PDB file of C-alpha atoms in Angstrom:
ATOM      1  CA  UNK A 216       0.000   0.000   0.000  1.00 40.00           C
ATOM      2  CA  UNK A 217       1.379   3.225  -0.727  1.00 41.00           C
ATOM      3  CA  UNK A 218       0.070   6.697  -1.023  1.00 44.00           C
ATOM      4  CA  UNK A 219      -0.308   8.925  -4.072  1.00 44.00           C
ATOM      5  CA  UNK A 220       2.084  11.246  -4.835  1.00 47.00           C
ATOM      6  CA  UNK A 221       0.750  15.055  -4.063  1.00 49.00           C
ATOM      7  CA  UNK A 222       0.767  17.413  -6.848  1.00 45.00           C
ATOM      8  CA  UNK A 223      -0.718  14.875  -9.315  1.00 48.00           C
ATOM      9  CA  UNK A 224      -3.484  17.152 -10.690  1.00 49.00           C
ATOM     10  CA  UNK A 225      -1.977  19.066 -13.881  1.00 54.00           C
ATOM     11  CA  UNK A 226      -1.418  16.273 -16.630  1.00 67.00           C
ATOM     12  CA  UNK A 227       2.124  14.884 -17.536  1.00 79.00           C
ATOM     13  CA  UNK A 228       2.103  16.878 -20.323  1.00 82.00           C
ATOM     14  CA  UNK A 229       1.379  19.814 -19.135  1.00 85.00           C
ATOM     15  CA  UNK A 230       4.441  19.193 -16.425  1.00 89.00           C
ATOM     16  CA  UNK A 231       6.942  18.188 -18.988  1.00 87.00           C
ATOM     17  CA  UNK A 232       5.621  21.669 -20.865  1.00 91.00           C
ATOM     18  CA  UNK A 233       6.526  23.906 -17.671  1.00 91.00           C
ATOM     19  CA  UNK A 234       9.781  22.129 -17.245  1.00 90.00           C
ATOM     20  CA  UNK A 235      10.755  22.868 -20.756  1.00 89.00           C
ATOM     21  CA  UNK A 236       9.419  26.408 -20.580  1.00 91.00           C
ATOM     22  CA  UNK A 237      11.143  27.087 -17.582  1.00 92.00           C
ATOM     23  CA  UNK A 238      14.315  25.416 -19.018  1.00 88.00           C
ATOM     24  CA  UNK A 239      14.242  28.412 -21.621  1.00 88.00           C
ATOM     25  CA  UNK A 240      13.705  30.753 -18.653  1.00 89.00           C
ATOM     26  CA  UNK A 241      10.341  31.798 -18.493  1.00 89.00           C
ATOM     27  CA  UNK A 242       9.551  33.083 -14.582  1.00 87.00           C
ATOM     28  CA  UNK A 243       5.988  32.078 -15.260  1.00 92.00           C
ATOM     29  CA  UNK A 244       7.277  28.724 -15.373  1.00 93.00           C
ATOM     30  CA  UNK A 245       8.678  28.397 -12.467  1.00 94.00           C
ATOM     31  CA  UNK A 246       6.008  29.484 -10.286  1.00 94.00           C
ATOM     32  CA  UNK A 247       3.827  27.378 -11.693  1.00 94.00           C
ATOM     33  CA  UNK A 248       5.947  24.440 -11.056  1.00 95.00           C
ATOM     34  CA  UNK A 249       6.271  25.536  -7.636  1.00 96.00           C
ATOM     35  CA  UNK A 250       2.693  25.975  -7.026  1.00 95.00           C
ATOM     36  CA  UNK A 251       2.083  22.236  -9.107  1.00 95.00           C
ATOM     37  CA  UNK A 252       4.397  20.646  -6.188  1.00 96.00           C
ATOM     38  CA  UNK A 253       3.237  22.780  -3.141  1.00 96.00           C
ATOM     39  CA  UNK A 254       1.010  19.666  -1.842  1.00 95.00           C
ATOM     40  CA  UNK A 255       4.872  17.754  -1.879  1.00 95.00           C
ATOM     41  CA  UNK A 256       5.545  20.120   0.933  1.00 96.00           C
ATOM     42  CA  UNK A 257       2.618  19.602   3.462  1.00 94.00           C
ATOM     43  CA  UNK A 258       2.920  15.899   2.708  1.00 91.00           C
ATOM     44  CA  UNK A 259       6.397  16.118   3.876  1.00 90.00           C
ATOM     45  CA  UNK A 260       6.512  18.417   6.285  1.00 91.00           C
ATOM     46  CA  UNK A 261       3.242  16.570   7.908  1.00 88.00           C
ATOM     47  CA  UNK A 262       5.224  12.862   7.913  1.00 84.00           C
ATOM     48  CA  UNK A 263       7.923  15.228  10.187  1.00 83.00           C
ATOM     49  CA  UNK A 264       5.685  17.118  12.469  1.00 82.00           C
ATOM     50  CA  UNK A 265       3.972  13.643  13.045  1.00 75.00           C
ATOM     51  CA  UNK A 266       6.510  13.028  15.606  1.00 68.00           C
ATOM     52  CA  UNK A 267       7.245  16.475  16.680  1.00 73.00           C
ATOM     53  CA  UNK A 268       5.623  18.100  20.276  1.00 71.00           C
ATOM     54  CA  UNK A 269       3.322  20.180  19.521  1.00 73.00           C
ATOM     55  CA  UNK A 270       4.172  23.341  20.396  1.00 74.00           C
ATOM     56  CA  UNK A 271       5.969  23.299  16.697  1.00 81.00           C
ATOM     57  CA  UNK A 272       3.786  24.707  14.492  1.00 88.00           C
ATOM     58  CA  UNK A 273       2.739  22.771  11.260  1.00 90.00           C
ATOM     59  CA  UNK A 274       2.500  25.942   8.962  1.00 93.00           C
ATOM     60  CA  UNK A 275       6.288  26.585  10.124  1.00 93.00           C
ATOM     61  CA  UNK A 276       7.300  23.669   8.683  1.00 93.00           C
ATOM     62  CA  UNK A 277       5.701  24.119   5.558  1.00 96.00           C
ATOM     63  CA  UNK A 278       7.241  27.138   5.396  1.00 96.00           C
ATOM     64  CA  UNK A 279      10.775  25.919   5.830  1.00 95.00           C
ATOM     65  CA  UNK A 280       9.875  22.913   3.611  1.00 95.00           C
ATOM     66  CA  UNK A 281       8.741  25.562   0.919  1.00 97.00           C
ATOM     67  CA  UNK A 282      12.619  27.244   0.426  1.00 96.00           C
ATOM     68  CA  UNK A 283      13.687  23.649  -0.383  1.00 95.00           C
ATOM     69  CA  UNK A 284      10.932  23.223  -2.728  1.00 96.00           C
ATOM     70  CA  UNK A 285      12.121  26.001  -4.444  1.00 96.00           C
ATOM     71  CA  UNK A 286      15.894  25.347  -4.492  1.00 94.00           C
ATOM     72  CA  UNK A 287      14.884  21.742  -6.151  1.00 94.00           C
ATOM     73  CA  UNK A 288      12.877  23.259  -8.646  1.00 95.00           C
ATOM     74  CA  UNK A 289      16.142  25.917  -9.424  1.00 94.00           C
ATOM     75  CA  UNK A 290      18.367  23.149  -9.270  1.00 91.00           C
ATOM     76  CA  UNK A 291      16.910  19.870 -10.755  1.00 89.00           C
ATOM     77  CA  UNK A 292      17.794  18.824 -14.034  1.00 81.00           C
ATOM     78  CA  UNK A 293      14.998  16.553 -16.011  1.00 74.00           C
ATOM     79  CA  UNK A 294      17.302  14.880 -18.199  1.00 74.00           C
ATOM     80  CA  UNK A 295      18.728  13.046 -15.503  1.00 74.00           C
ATOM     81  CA  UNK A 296      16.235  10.622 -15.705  1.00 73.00           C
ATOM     82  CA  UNK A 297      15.090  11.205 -11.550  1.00 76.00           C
ATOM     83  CA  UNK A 298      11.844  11.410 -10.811  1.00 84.00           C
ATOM     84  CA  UNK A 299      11.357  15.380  -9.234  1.00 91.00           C
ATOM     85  CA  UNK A 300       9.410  14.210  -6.428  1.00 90.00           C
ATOM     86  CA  UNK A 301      12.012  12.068  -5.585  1.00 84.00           C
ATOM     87  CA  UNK A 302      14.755  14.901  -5.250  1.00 87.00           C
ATOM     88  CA  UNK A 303      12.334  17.457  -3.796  1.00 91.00           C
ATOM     89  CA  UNK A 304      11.492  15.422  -1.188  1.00 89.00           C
ATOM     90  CA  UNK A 305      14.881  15.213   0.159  1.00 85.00           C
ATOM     91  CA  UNK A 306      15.467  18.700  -0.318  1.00 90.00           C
ATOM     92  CA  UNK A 307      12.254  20.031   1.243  1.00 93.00           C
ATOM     93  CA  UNK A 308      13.126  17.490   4.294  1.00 88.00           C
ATOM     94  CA  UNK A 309      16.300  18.654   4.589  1.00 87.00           C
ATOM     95  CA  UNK A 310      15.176  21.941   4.603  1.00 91.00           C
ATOM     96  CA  UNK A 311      12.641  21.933   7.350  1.00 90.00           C
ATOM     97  CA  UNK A 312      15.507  19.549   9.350  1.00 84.00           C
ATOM     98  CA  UNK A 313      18.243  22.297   8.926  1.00 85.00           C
ATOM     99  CA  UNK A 314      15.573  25.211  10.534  1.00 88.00           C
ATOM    100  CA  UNK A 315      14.577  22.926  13.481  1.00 84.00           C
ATOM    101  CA  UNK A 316      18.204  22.640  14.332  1.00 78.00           C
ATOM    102  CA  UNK A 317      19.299  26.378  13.591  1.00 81.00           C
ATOM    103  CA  UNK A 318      16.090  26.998  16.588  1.00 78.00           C
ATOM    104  CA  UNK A 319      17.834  24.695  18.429  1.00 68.00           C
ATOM    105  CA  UNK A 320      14.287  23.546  20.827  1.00 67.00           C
ATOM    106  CA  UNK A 321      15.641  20.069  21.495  1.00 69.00           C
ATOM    107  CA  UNK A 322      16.274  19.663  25.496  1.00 73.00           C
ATOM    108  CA  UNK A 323      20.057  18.677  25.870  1.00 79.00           C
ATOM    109  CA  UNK A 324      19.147  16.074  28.098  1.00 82.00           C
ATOM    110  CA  UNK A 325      17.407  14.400  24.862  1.00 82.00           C
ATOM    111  CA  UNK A 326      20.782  15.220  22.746  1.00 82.00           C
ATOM    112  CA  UNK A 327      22.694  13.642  25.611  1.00 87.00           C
ATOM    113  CA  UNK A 328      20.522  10.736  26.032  1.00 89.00           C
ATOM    114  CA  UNK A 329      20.216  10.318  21.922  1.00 89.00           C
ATOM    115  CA  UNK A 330      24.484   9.791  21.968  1.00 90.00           C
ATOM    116  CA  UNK A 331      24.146   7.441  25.468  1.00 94.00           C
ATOM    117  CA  UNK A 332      21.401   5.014  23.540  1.00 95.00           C
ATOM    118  CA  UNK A 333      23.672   5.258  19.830  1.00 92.00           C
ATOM    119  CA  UNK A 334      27.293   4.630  22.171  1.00 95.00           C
ATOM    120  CA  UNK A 335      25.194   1.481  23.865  1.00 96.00           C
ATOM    121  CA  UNK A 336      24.012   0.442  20.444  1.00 95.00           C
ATOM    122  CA  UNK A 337      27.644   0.000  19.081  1.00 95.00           C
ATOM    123  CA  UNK A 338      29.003  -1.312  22.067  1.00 96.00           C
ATOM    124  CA  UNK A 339      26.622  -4.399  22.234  1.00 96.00           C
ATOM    125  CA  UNK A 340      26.791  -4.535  18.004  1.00 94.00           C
ATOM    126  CA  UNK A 341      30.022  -5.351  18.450  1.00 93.00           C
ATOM    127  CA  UNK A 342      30.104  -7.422  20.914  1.00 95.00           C
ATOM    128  CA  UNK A 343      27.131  -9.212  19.969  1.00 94.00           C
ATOM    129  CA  UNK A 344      27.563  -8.837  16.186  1.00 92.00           C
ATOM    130  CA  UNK A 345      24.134  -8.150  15.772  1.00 92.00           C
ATOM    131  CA  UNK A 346      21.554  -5.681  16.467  1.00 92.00           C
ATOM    132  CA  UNK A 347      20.827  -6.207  20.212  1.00 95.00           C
ATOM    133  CA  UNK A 348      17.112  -6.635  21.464  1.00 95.00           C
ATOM    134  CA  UNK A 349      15.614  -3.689  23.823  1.00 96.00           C
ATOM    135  CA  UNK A 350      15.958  -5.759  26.800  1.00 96.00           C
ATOM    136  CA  UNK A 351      19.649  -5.902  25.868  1.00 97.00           C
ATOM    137  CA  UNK A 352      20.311  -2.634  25.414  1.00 97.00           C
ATOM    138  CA  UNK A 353      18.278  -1.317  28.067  1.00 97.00           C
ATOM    139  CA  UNK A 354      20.210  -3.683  30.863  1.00 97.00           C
ATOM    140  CA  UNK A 355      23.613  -2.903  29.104  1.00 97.00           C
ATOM    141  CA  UNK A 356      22.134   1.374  29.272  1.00 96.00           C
ATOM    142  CA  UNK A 357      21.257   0.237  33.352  1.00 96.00           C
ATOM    143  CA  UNK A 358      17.277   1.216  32.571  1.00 96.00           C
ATOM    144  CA  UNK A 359      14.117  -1.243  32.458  1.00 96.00           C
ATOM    145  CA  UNK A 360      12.376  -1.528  29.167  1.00 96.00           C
ATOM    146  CA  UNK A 361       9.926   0.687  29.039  1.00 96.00           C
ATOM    147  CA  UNK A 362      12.194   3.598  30.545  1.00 96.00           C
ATOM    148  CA  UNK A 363      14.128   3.028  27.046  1.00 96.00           C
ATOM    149  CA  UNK A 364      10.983   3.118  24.581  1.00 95.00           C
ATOM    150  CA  UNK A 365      10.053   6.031  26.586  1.00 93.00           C
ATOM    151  CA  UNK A 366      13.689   7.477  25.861  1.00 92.00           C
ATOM    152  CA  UNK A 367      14.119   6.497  21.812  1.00 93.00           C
ATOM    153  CA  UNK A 368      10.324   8.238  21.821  1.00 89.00           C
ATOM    154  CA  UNK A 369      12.085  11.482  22.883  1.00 85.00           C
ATOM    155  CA  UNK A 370      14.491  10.825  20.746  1.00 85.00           C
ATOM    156  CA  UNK A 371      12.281  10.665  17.990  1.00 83.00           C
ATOM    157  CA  UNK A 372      10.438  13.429  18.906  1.00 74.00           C
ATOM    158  CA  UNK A 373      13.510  15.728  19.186  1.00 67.00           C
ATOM    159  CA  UNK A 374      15.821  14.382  17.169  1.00 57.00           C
ATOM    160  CA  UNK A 375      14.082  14.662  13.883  1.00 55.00           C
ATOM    161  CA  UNK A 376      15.835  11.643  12.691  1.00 62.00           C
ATOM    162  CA  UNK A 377      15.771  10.093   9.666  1.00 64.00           C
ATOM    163  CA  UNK A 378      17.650   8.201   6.753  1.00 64.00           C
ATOM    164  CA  UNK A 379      18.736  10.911   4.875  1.00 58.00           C
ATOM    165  CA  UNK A 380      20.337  12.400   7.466  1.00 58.00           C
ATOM    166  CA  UNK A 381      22.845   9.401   7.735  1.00 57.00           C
ATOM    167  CA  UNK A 382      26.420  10.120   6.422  1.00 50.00           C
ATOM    168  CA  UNK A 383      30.192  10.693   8.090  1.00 44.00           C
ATOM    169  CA  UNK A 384      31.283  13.217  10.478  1.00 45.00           C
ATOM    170  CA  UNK A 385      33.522  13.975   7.979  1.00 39.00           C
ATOM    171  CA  UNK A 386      31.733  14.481   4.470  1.00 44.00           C
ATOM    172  CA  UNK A 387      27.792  15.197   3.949  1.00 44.00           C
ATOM    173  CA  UNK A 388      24.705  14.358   5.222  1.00 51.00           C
ATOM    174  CA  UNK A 389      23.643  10.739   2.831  1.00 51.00           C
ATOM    175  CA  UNK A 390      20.878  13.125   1.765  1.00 54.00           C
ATOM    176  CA  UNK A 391      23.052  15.630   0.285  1.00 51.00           C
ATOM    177  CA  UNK A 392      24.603  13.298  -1.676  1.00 48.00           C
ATOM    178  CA  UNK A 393      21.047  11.362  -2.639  1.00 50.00           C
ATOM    179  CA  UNK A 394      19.420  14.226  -3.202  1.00 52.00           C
ATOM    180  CA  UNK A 395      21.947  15.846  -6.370  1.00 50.00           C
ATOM    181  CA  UNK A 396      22.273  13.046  -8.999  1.00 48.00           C
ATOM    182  CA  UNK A 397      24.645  15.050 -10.701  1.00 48.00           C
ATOM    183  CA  UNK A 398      27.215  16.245  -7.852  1.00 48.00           C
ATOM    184  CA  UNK A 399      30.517  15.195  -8.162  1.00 45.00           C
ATOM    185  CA  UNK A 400      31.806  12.749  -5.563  1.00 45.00           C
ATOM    186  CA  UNK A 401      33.296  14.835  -2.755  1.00 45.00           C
ATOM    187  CA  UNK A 402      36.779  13.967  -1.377  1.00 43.00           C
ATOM    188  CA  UNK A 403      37.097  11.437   1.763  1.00 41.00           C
ATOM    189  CA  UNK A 404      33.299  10.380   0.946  1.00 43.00           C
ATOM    190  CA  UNK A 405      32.615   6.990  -0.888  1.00 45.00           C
ATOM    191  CA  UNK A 406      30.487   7.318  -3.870  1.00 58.00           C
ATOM    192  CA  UNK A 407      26.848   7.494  -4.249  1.00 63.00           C
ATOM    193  CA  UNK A 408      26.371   3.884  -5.543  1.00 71.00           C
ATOM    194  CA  UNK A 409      28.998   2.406  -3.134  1.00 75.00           C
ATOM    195  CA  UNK A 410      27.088   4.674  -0.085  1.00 74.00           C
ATOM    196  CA  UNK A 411      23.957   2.917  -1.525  1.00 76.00           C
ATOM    197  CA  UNK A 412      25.401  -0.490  -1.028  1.00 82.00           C
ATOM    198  CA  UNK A 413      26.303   0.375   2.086  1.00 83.00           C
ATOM    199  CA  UNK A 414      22.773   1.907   3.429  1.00 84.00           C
ATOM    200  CA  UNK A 415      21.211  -1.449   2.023  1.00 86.00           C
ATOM    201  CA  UNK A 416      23.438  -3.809   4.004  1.00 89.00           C
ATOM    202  CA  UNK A 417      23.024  -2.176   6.902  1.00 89.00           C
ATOM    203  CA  UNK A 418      19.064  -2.174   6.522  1.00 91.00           C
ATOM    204  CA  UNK A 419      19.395  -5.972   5.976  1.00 91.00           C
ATOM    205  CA  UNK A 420      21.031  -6.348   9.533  1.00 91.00           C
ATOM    206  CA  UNK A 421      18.433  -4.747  11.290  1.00 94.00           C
ATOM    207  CA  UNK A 422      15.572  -7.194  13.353  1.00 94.00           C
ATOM    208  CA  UNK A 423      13.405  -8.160  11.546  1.00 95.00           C
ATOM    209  CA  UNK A 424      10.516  -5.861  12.852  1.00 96.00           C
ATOM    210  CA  UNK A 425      13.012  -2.509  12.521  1.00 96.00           C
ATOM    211  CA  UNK A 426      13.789  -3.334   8.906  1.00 95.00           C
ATOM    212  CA  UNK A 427      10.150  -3.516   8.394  1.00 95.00           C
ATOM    213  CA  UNK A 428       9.313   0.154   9.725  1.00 94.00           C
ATOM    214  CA  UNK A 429      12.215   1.627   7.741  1.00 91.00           C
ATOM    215  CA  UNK A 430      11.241   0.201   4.585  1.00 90.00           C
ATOM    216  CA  UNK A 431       7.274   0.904   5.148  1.00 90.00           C
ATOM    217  CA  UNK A 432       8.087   4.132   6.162  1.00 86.00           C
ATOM    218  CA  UNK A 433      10.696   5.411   3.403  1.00 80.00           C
ATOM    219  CA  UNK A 434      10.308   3.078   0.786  1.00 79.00           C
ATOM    220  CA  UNK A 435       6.408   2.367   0.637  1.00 80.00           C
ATOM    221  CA  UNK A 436       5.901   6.699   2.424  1.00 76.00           C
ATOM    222  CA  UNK A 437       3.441   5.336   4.632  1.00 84.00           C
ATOM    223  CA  UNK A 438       2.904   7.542   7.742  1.00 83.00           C
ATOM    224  CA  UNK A 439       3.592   6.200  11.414  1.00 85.00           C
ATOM    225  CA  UNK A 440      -0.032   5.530  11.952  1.00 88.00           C
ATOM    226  CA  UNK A 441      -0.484   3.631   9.011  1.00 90.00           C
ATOM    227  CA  UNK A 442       2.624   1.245   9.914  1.00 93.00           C
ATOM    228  CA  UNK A 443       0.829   0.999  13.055  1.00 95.00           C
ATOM    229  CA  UNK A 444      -1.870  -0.704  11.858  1.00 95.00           C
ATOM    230  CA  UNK A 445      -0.181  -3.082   9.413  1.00 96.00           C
ATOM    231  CA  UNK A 446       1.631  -4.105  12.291  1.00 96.00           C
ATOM    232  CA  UNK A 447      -0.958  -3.412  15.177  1.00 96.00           C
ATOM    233  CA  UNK A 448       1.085  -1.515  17.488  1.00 96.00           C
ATOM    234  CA  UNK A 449       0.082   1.932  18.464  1.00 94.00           C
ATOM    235  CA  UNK A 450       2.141   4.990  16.628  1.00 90.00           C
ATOM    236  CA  UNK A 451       4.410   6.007  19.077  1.00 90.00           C
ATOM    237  CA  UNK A 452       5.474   2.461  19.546  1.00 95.00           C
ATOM    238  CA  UNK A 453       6.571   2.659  15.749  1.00 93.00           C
ATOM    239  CA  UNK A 454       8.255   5.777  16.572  1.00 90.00           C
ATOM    240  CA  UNK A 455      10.632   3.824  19.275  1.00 93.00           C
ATOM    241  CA  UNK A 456      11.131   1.051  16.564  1.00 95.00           C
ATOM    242  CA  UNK A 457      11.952   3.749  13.844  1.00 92.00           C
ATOM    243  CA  UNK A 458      14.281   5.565  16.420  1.00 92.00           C
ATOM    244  CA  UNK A 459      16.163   2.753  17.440  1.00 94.00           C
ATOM    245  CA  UNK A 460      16.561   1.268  13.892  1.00 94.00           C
ATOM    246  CA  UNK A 461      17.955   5.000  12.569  1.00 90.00           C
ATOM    247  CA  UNK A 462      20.173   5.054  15.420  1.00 92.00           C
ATOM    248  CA  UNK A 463      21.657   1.475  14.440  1.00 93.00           C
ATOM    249  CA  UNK A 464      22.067   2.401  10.838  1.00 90.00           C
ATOM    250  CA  UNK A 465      24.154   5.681  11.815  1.00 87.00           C
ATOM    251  CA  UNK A 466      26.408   3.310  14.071  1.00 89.00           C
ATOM    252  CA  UNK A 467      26.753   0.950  10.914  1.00 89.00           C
ATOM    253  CA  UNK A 468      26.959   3.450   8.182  1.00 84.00           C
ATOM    254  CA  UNK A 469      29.941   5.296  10.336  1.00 82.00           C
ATOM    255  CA  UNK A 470      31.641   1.906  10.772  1.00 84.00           C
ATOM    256  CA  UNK A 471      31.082   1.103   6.873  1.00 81.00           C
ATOM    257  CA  UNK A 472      32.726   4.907   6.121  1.00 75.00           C
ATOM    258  CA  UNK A 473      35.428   4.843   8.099  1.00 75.00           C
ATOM    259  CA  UNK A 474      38.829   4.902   6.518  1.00 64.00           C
ATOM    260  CA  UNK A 475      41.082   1.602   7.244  1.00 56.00           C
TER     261      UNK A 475
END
């Protein structure tokens, strides 16, 4: 089951018309392409505020997902063969991610408690070679259970985690380097197909029920609630499941990138 792409109203045609018109340079053009893929933005920015406190305002993310609507549209090439929701959706995430953390709301004590659960994480993947279970982690983190889930759902909350912000202390975020099918592979960073490779392996290592929420959730853009059903657990347990998993796939990815 997936959802339907927003901004599907104007025909095909009529898209491929205001991408070539705006190729020539009409302004015209380009607001209309930006008001075609508007809907992109709520859909977006509503999948992020999902797991957000509510004191952030959803029309404030829509307006930070908007300025990376509109540097996609300035910057995407159709020739590429990408599909523009694709690379807009990146963009307009990253966008509303980079203004959350230039407000800088999220509690330290979540920041600090975000690097204690990802430091445990790697500890017992190594020693364990494997993903550890919650009970694991949460008697090698000296906490019970359900103090952890409540901990990862903090995390989630204020960590505005996700997939595309995976990548090396040292290069860019992985959606930086998703997100521009023609960018040249940057020094010291591994290139986009062999960062690829290396994203998929480590979502084959994770539990069973984890690799299932990352791939309904960013491959199949289902929303938390939605998962929740499938898999008849409540949202915010999905949100633990998703925060744990991310957290696992930075550990791996860093591991993976690491030079030696």
């Amino acid at each position: 089951m997936t959802e339907a792409t927003p901004g599907r109203e104007r025909s095909d045609a009529g898209i491929v018309e205001l991408w070539r018109r705006f190729a020539g340079g009409d302004g015209g053009a380009r607001h209309g392409l930006i008001v075609h893929y508007a809907p992109l933005v709520k859909f977006v920015a509503g999948r992020i505020g999902a797991g957000l406190p509510k004191t952030v305002e959803p029309q404030d993310l829509v307006s930070y997902g908007t300025i990376g609507l509109i540097d996609a549209v300035d910057k995407f090439d159709p020739q590429r063969g990408v599909r523009f929701e694709t690379y807009a959706s990146v963009r307009i995430r990253g966008s509303i991610v980079d203004a959350l953390r230039r407000l800088d709301w999220v509690p330290r004590s979540v920041r600090t408690r975000a690097r204690e659960i990802q430091r445990g994480l790697a500890d017992l993947e190594h020693r364990l070679q494997r993903s550890p279970t919650e009970s694991e982690l949460a008697d090698h983190l000296g906490m019970d259970v359900a103090k952890l889930r409540s901990a990862l759902g903090d995390v989630a909350a204020g960590g505005v985690i996700g997939l595309d912000e995976l990548g090396s202390e040292e290069g860019p975020a992985l959606r930086e380097v998703l997100a521009d099918p023609a960018a040249a592979d940057p020094a010291g960073v591994v290139d986009r197909k062999e960062l690829r490779r290396i994203l998929i392996e480590a979502i084959r290592g994770l539990p069973d029920r984890e690799r299932d929420v990352v791939a309904m959730y960013y491959f199949e853009a289902m929303t938390l609630a939605q998962i929740g059903g499938i898999l008849d657990i409540t949202e915010s347990r999905v949100s633990q499941i998703h925060a744990k998993a991310v957290l696992s796939l930075r550990n791996r990815i860093a591991l993976a990138m690491r030079p030696g």
